mmCIF file of C-alpha atoms in Angstrom:
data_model
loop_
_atom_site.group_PDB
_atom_site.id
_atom_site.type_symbol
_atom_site.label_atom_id
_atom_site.label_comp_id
_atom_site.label_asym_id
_atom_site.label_seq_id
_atom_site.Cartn_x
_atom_site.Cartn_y
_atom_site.Cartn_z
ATOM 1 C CA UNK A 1302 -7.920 -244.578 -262.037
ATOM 2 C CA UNK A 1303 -10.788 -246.684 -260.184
ATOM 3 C CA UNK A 1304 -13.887 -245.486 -260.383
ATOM 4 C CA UNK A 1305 -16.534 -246.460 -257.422
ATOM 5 C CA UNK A 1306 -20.235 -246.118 -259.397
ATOM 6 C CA UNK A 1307 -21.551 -245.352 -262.429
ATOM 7 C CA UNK A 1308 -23.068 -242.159 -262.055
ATOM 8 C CA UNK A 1309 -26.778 -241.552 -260.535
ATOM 9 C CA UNK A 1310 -29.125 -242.729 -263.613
ATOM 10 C CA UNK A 1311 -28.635 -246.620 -263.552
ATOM 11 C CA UNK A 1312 -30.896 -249.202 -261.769
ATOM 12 C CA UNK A 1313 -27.730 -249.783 -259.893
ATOM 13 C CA UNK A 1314 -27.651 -246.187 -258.748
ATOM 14 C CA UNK A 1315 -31.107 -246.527 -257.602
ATOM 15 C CA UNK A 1316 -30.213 -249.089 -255.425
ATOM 16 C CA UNK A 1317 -27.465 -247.922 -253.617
ATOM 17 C CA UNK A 1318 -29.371 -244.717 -253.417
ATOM 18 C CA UNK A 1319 -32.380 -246.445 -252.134
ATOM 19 C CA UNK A 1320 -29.948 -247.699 -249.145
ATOM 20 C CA UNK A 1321 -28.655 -244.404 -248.674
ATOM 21 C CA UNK A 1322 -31.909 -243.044 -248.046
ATOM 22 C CA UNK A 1323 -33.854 -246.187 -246.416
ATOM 23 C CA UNK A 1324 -32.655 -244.820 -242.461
ATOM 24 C CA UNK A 1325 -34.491 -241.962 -242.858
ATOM 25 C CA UNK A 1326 -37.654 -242.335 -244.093
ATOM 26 C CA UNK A 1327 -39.949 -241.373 -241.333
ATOM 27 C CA UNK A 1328 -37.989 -238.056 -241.615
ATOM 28 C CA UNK A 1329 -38.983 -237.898 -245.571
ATOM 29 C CA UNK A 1330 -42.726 -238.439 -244.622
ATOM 30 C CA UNK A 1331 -42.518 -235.431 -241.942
ATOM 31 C CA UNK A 1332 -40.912 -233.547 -244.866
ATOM 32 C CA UNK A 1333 -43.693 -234.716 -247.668
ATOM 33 C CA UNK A 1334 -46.769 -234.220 -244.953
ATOM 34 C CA UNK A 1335 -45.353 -230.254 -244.317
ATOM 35 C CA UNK A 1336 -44.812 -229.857 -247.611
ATOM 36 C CA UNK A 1337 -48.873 -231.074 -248.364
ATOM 37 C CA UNK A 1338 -49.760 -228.412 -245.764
ATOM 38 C CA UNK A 1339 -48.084 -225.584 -247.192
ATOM 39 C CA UNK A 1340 -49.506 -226.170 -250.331
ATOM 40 C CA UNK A 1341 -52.730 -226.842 -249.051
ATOM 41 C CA UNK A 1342 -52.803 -223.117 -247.345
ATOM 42 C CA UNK A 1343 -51.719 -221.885 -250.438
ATOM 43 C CA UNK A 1344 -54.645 -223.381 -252.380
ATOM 44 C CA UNK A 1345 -56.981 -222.098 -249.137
ATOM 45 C CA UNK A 1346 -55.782 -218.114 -249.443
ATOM 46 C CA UNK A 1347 -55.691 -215.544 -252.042
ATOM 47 C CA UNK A 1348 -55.704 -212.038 -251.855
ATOM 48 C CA UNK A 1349 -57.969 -210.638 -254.447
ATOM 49 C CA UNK A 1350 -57.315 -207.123 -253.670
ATOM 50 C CA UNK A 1351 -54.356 -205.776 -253.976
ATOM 51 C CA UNK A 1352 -53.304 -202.436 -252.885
ATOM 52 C CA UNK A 1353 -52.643 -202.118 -249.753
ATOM 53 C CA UNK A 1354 -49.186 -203.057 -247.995
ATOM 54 C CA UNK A 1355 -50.875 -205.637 -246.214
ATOM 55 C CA UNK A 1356 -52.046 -206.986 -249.395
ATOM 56 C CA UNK A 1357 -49.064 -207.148 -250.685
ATOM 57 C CA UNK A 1358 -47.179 -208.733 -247.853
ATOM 58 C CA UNK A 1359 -49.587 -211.745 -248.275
ATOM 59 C CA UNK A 1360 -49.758 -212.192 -251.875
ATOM 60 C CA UNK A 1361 -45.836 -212.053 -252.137
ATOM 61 C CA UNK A 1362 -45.294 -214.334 -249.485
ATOM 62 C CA UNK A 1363 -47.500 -216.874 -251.301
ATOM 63 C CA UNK A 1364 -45.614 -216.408 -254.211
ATOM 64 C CA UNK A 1365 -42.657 -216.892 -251.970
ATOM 65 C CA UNK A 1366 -43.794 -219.668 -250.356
ATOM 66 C CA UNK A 1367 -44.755 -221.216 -253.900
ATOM 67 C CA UNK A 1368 -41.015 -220.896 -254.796
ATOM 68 C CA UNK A 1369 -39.775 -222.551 -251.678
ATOM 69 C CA UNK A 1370 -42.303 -225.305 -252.396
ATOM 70 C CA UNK A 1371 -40.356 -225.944 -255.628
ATOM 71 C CA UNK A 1372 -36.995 -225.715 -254.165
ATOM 72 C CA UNK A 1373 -37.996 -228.100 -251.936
ATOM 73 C CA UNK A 1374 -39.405 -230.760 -253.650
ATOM 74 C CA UNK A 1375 -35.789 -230.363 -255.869
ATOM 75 C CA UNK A 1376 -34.235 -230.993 -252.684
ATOM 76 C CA UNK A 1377 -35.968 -234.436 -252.320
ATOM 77 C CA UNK A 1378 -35.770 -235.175 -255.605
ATOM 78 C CA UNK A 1379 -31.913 -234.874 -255.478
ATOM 79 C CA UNK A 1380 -31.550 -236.233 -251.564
ATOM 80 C CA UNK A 1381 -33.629 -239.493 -253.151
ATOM 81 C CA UNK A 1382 -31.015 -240.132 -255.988
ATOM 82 C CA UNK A 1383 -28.406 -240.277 -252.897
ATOM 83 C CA UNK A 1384 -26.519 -237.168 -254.403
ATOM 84 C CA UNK A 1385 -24.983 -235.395 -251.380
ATOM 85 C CA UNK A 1386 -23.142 -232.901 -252.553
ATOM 86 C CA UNK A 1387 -26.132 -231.403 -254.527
ATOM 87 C CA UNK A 1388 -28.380 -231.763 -251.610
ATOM 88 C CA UNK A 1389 -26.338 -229.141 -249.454
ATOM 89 C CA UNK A 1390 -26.724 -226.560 -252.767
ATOM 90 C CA UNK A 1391 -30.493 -227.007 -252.967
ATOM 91 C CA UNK A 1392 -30.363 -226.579 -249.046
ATOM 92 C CA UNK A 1393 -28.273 -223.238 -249.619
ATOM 93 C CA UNK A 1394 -30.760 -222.364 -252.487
ATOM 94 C CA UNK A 1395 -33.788 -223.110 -249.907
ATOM 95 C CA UNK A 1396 -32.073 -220.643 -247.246
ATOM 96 C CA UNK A 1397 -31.756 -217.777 -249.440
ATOM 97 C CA UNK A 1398 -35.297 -218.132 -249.972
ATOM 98 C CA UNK A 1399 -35.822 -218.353 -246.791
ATOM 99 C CA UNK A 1400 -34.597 -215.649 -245.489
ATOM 100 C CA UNK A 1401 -36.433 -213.322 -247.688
ATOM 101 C CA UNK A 1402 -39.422 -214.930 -247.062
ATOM 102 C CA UNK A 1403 -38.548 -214.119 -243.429
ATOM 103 C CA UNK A 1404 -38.620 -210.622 -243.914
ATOM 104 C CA UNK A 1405 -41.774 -210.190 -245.774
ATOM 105 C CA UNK A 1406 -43.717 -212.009 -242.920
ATOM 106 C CA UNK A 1407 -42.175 -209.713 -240.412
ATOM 107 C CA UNK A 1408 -41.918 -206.342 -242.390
ATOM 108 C CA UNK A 1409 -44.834 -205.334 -244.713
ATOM 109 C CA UNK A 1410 -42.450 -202.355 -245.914
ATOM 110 C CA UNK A 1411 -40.104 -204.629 -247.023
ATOM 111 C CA UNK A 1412 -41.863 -205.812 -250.121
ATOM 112 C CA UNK A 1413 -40.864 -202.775 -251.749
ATOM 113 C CA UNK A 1414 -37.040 -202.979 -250.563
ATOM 114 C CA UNK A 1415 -36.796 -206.584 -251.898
ATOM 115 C CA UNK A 1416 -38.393 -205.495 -255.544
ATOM 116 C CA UNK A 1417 -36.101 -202.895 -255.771
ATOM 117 C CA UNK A 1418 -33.092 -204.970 -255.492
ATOM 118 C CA UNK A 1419 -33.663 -205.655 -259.173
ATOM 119 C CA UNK A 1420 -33.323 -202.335 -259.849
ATOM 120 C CA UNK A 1421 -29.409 -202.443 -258.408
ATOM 121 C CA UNK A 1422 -29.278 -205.932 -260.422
ATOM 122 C CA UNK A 1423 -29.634 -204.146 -263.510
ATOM 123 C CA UNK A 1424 -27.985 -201.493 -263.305
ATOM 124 C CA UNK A 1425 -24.664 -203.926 -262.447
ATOM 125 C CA UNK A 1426 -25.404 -205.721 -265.764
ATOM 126 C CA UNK A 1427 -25.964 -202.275 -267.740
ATOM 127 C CA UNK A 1428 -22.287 -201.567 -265.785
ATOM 128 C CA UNK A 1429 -20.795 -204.919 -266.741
ATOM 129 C CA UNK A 1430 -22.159 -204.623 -270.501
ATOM 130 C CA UNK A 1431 -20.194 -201.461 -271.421
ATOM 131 C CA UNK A 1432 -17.178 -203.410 -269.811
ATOM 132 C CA UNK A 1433 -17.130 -206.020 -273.188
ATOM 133 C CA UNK A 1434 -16.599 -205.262 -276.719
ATOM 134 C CA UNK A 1435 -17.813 -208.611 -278.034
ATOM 135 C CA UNK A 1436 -20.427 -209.346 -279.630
ATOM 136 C CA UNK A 1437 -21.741 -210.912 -276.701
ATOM 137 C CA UNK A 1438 -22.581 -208.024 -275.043
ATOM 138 C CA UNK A 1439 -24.030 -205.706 -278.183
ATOM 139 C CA UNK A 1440 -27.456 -205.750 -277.425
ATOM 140 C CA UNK A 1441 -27.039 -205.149 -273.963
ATOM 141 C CA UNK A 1442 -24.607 -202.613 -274.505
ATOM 142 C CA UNK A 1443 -27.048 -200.801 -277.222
ATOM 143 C CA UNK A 1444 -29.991 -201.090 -274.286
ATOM 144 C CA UNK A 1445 -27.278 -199.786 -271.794
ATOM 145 C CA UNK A 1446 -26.423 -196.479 -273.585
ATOM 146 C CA UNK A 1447 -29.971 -195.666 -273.961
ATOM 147 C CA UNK A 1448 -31.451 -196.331 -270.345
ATOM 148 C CA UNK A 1449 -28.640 -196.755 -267.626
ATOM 149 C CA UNK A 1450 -28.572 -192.650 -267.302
ATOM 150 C CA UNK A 1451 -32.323 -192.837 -266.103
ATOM 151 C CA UNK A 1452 -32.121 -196.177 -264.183
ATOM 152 C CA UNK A 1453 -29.413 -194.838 -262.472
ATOM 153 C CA UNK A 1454 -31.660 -191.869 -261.453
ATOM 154 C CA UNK A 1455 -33.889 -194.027 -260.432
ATOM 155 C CA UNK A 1456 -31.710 -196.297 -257.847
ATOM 156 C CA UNK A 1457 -30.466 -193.029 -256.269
ATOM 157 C CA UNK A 1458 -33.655 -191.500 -256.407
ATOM 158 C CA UNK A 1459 -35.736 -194.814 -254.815
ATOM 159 C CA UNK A 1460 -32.458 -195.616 -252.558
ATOM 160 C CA UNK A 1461 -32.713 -199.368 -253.753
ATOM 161 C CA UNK A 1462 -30.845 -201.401 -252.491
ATOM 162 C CA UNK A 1463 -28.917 -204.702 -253.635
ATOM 163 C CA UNK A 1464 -29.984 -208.059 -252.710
ATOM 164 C CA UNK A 1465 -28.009 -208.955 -249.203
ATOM 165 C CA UNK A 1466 -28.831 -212.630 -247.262
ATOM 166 C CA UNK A 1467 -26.379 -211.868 -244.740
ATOM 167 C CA UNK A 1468 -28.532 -208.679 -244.177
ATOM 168 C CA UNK A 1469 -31.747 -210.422 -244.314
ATOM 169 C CA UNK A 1470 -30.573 -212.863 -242.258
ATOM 170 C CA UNK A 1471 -29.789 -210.677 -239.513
ATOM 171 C CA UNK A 1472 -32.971 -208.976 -239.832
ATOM 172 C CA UNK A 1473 -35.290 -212.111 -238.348
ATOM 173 C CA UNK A 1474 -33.064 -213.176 -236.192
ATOM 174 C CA UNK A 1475 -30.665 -215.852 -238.301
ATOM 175 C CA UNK A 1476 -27.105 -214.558 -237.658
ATOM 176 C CA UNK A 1477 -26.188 -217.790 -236.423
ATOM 177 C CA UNK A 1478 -27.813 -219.677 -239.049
ATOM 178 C CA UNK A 1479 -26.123 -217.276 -241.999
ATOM 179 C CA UNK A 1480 -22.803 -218.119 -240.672
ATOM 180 C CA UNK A 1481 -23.188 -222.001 -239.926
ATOM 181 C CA UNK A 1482 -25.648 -224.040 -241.907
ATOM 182 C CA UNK A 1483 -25.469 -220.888 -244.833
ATOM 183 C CA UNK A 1484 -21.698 -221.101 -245.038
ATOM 184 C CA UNK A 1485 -21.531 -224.569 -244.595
ATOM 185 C CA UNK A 1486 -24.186 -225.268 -247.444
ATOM 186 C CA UNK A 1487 -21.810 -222.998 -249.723
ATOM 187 C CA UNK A 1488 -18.638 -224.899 -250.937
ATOM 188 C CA UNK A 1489 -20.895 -227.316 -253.138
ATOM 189 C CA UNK A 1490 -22.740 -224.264 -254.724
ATOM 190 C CA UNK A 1491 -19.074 -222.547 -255.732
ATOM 191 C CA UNK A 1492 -17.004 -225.574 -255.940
ATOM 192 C CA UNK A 1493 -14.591 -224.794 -253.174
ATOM 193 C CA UNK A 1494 -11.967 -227.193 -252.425
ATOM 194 C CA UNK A 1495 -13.884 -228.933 -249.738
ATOM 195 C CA UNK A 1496 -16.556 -229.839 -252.042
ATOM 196 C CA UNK A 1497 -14.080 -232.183 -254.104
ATOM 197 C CA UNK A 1498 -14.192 -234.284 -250.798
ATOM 198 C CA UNK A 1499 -17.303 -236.398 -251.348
ATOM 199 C CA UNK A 1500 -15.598 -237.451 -254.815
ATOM 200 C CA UNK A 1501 -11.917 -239.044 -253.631
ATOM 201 C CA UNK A 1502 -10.942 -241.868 -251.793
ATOM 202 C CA UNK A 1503 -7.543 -241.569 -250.533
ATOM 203 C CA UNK A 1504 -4.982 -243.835 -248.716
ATOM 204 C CA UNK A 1505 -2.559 -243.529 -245.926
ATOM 205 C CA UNK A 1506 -0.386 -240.870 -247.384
ATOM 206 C CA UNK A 1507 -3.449 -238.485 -248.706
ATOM 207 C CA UNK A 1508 -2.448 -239.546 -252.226
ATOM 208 C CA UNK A 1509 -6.544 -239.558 -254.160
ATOM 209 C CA UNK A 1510 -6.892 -243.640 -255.123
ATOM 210 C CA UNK A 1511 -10.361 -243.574 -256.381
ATOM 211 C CA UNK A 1512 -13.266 -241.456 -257.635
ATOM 212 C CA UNK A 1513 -16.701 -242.306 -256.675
ATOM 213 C CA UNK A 1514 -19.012 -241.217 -258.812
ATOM 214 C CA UNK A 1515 -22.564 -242.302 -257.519
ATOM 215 C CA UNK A 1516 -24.996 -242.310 -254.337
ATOM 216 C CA UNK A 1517 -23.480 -241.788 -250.694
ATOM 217 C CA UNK A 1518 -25.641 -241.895 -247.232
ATOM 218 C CA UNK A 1519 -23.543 -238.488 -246.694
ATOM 219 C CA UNK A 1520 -25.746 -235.978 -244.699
ATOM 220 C CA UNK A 1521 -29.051 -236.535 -246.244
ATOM 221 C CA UNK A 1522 -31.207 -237.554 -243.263
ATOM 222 C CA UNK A 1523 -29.669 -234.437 -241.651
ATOM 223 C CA UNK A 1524 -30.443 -232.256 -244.752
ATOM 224 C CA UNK A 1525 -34.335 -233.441 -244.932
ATOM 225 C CA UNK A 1526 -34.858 -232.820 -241.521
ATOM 226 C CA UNK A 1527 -33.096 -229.080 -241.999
ATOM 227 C CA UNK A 1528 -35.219 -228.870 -244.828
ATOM 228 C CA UNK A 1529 -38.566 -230.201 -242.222
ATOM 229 C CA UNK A 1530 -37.627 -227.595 -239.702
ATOM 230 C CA UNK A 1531 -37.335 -224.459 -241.640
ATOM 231 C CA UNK A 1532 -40.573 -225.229 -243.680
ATOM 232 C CA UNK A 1533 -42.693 -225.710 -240.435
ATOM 233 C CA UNK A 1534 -41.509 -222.019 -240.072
ATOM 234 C CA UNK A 1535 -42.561 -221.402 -243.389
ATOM 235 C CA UNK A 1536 -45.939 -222.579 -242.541
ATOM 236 C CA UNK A 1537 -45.861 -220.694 -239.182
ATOM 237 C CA UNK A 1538 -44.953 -217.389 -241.045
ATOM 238 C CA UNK A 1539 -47.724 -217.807 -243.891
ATOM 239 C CA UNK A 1540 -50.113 -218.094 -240.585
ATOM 240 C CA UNK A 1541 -48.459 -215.031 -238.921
ATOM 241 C CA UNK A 1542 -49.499 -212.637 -242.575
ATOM 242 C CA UNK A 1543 -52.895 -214.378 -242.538
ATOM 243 C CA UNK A 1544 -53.416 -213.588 -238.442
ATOM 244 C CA UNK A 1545 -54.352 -217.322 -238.182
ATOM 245 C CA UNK A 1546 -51.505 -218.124 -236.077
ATOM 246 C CA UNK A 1547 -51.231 -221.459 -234.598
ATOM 247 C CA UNK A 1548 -48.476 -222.256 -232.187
ATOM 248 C CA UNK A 1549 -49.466 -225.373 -230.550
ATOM 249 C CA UNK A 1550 -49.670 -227.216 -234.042
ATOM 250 C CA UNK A 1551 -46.011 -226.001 -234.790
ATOM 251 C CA UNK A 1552 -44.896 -227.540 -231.925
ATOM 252 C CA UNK A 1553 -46.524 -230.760 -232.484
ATOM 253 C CA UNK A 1554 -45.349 -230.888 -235.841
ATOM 254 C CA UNK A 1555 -41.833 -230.290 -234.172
ATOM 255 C CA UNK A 1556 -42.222 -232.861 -232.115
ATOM 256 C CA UNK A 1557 -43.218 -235.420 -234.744
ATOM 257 C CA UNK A 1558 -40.101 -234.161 -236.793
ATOM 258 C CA UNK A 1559 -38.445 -234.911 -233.570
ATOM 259 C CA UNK A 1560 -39.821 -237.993 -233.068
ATOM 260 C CA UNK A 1561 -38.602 -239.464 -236.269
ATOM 261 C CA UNK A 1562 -35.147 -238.981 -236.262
ATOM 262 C CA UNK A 1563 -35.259 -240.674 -232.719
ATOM 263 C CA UNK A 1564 -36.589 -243.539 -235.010
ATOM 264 C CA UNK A 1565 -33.133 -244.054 -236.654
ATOM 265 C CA UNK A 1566 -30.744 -242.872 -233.766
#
């Protein structure tokens, strides 16, 4: 079988990564200068009391925001090594986050609902556990028998809820972006047929000829500049919780975001 690469951790990789990515980056810089604002409002806030719903709605969405921080940076890290494939997972990773995120900006009651998820979370573990006779599953199965009864109680009692994007999606407005960009982003987290794509070269008759197995241009200018967009909403939504919001430097960092893919097109 001919293989096209040697993996992503050579110097040759690094090259042929550093062409992959060399088109777009004025959109990287947009991405690295949104990212240094986030994290500098971070750094700028804190909510020392905390008892309140308000209060809560802003320190979780720093936490939040935080957490997308990390994702994100993950995402360049892997877009810069020219590894496609793994650059649409961290982009369906970032839109999970997202949307929940979304939904603590807009609904201070929905801390609560989103904590509570965990609650459902372990109760379907406790569920699975007593499913397994290996010794896998002892301890889990010793904790089940002793607490699921009153964790149970508690689910019903609390009406938690399990942990839905779809539905969070919905909820600010991202139908469209749940079932595009999210399902699109979702064959490389799962391994779906269609991810095997990026691998293959094939010839006339669809018979697979080659493997490639190293960097590829792929999407990743469009994936950093997904990545851009959503954060400047990020930073728009931390601004919303805070009441400092700021519209007019959204848009201009829109239009800078804009501005630099017209660099490459």
């Amino acid at each position: 079988m001919n293989v096209d690469g040697d993996g992503f951790l050579t110097e040759q990789a690094d090259q042929r990564a550093e062409s992959a990515i060399q088109p777009h980056l004025a959109v990287f810089e947009r991405l690295n200068e949104i990212l240094a604002l986030i994290r500098a409002f971070i750094k700028a806030h804190s909510v020392p009391v905390q008892e309140s719903e308000t209060d809560h709605q802003r320190i979780i969405a720093l936490v939040l925001a935080t957490r997308i921080l990390e994702i994100s940076e993950a995402g360049i890290l892997i877009m810069r090594k020219g590894m496609t494939n793994e650059s649409m997972t961290m982009l369906r990773v970032f839109l999970d986050a997202y949307f929940v995120f979304g939904n603590v900006c807009t609904n201070p009651g929905f801390v609560k609902e989103y904590f509570q998820t965990d609650l459902r979370a372990r109760l379907k573990l406790m569920n699975v556990s007593q499913q397994h006779s290996s010794t896998l599953f002892a301890s889990a199965r010793a904790y089940a028998d002793q607490e699921k009864d009153n964790l149970k109680s508690t689910v019903d009692s609390e009406g938690a809820k399990a942990f839905k994007s779809e539905e969070y999606a919905k909820n600010i407005g991202c139908s469209e972006i749940y079932d595009s960009l999210y399902r699109l982003t979702s064959p490389s987290l799962h391994t779906t047929p269609r991810s095997l794509e990026k691998y293959t070269q094939e010839d006339d008759a669809g018979n697979i000829t080659d493997l490639v197995d190293g960097p590829q241009p792929g999407d990743i200018g469009q994936h950093a500049y997904d990545f851009a967009h959503f954060l400047i909403n990020v930073l728009g939504g931390l601004r919303d919780v805070f009441g400092e919001t700021d519209s007019e430097n959204q848009d201009e960092l829109k239009d800078k975001l804009n501005a630099s893919v017209n660099k490459i097109s």
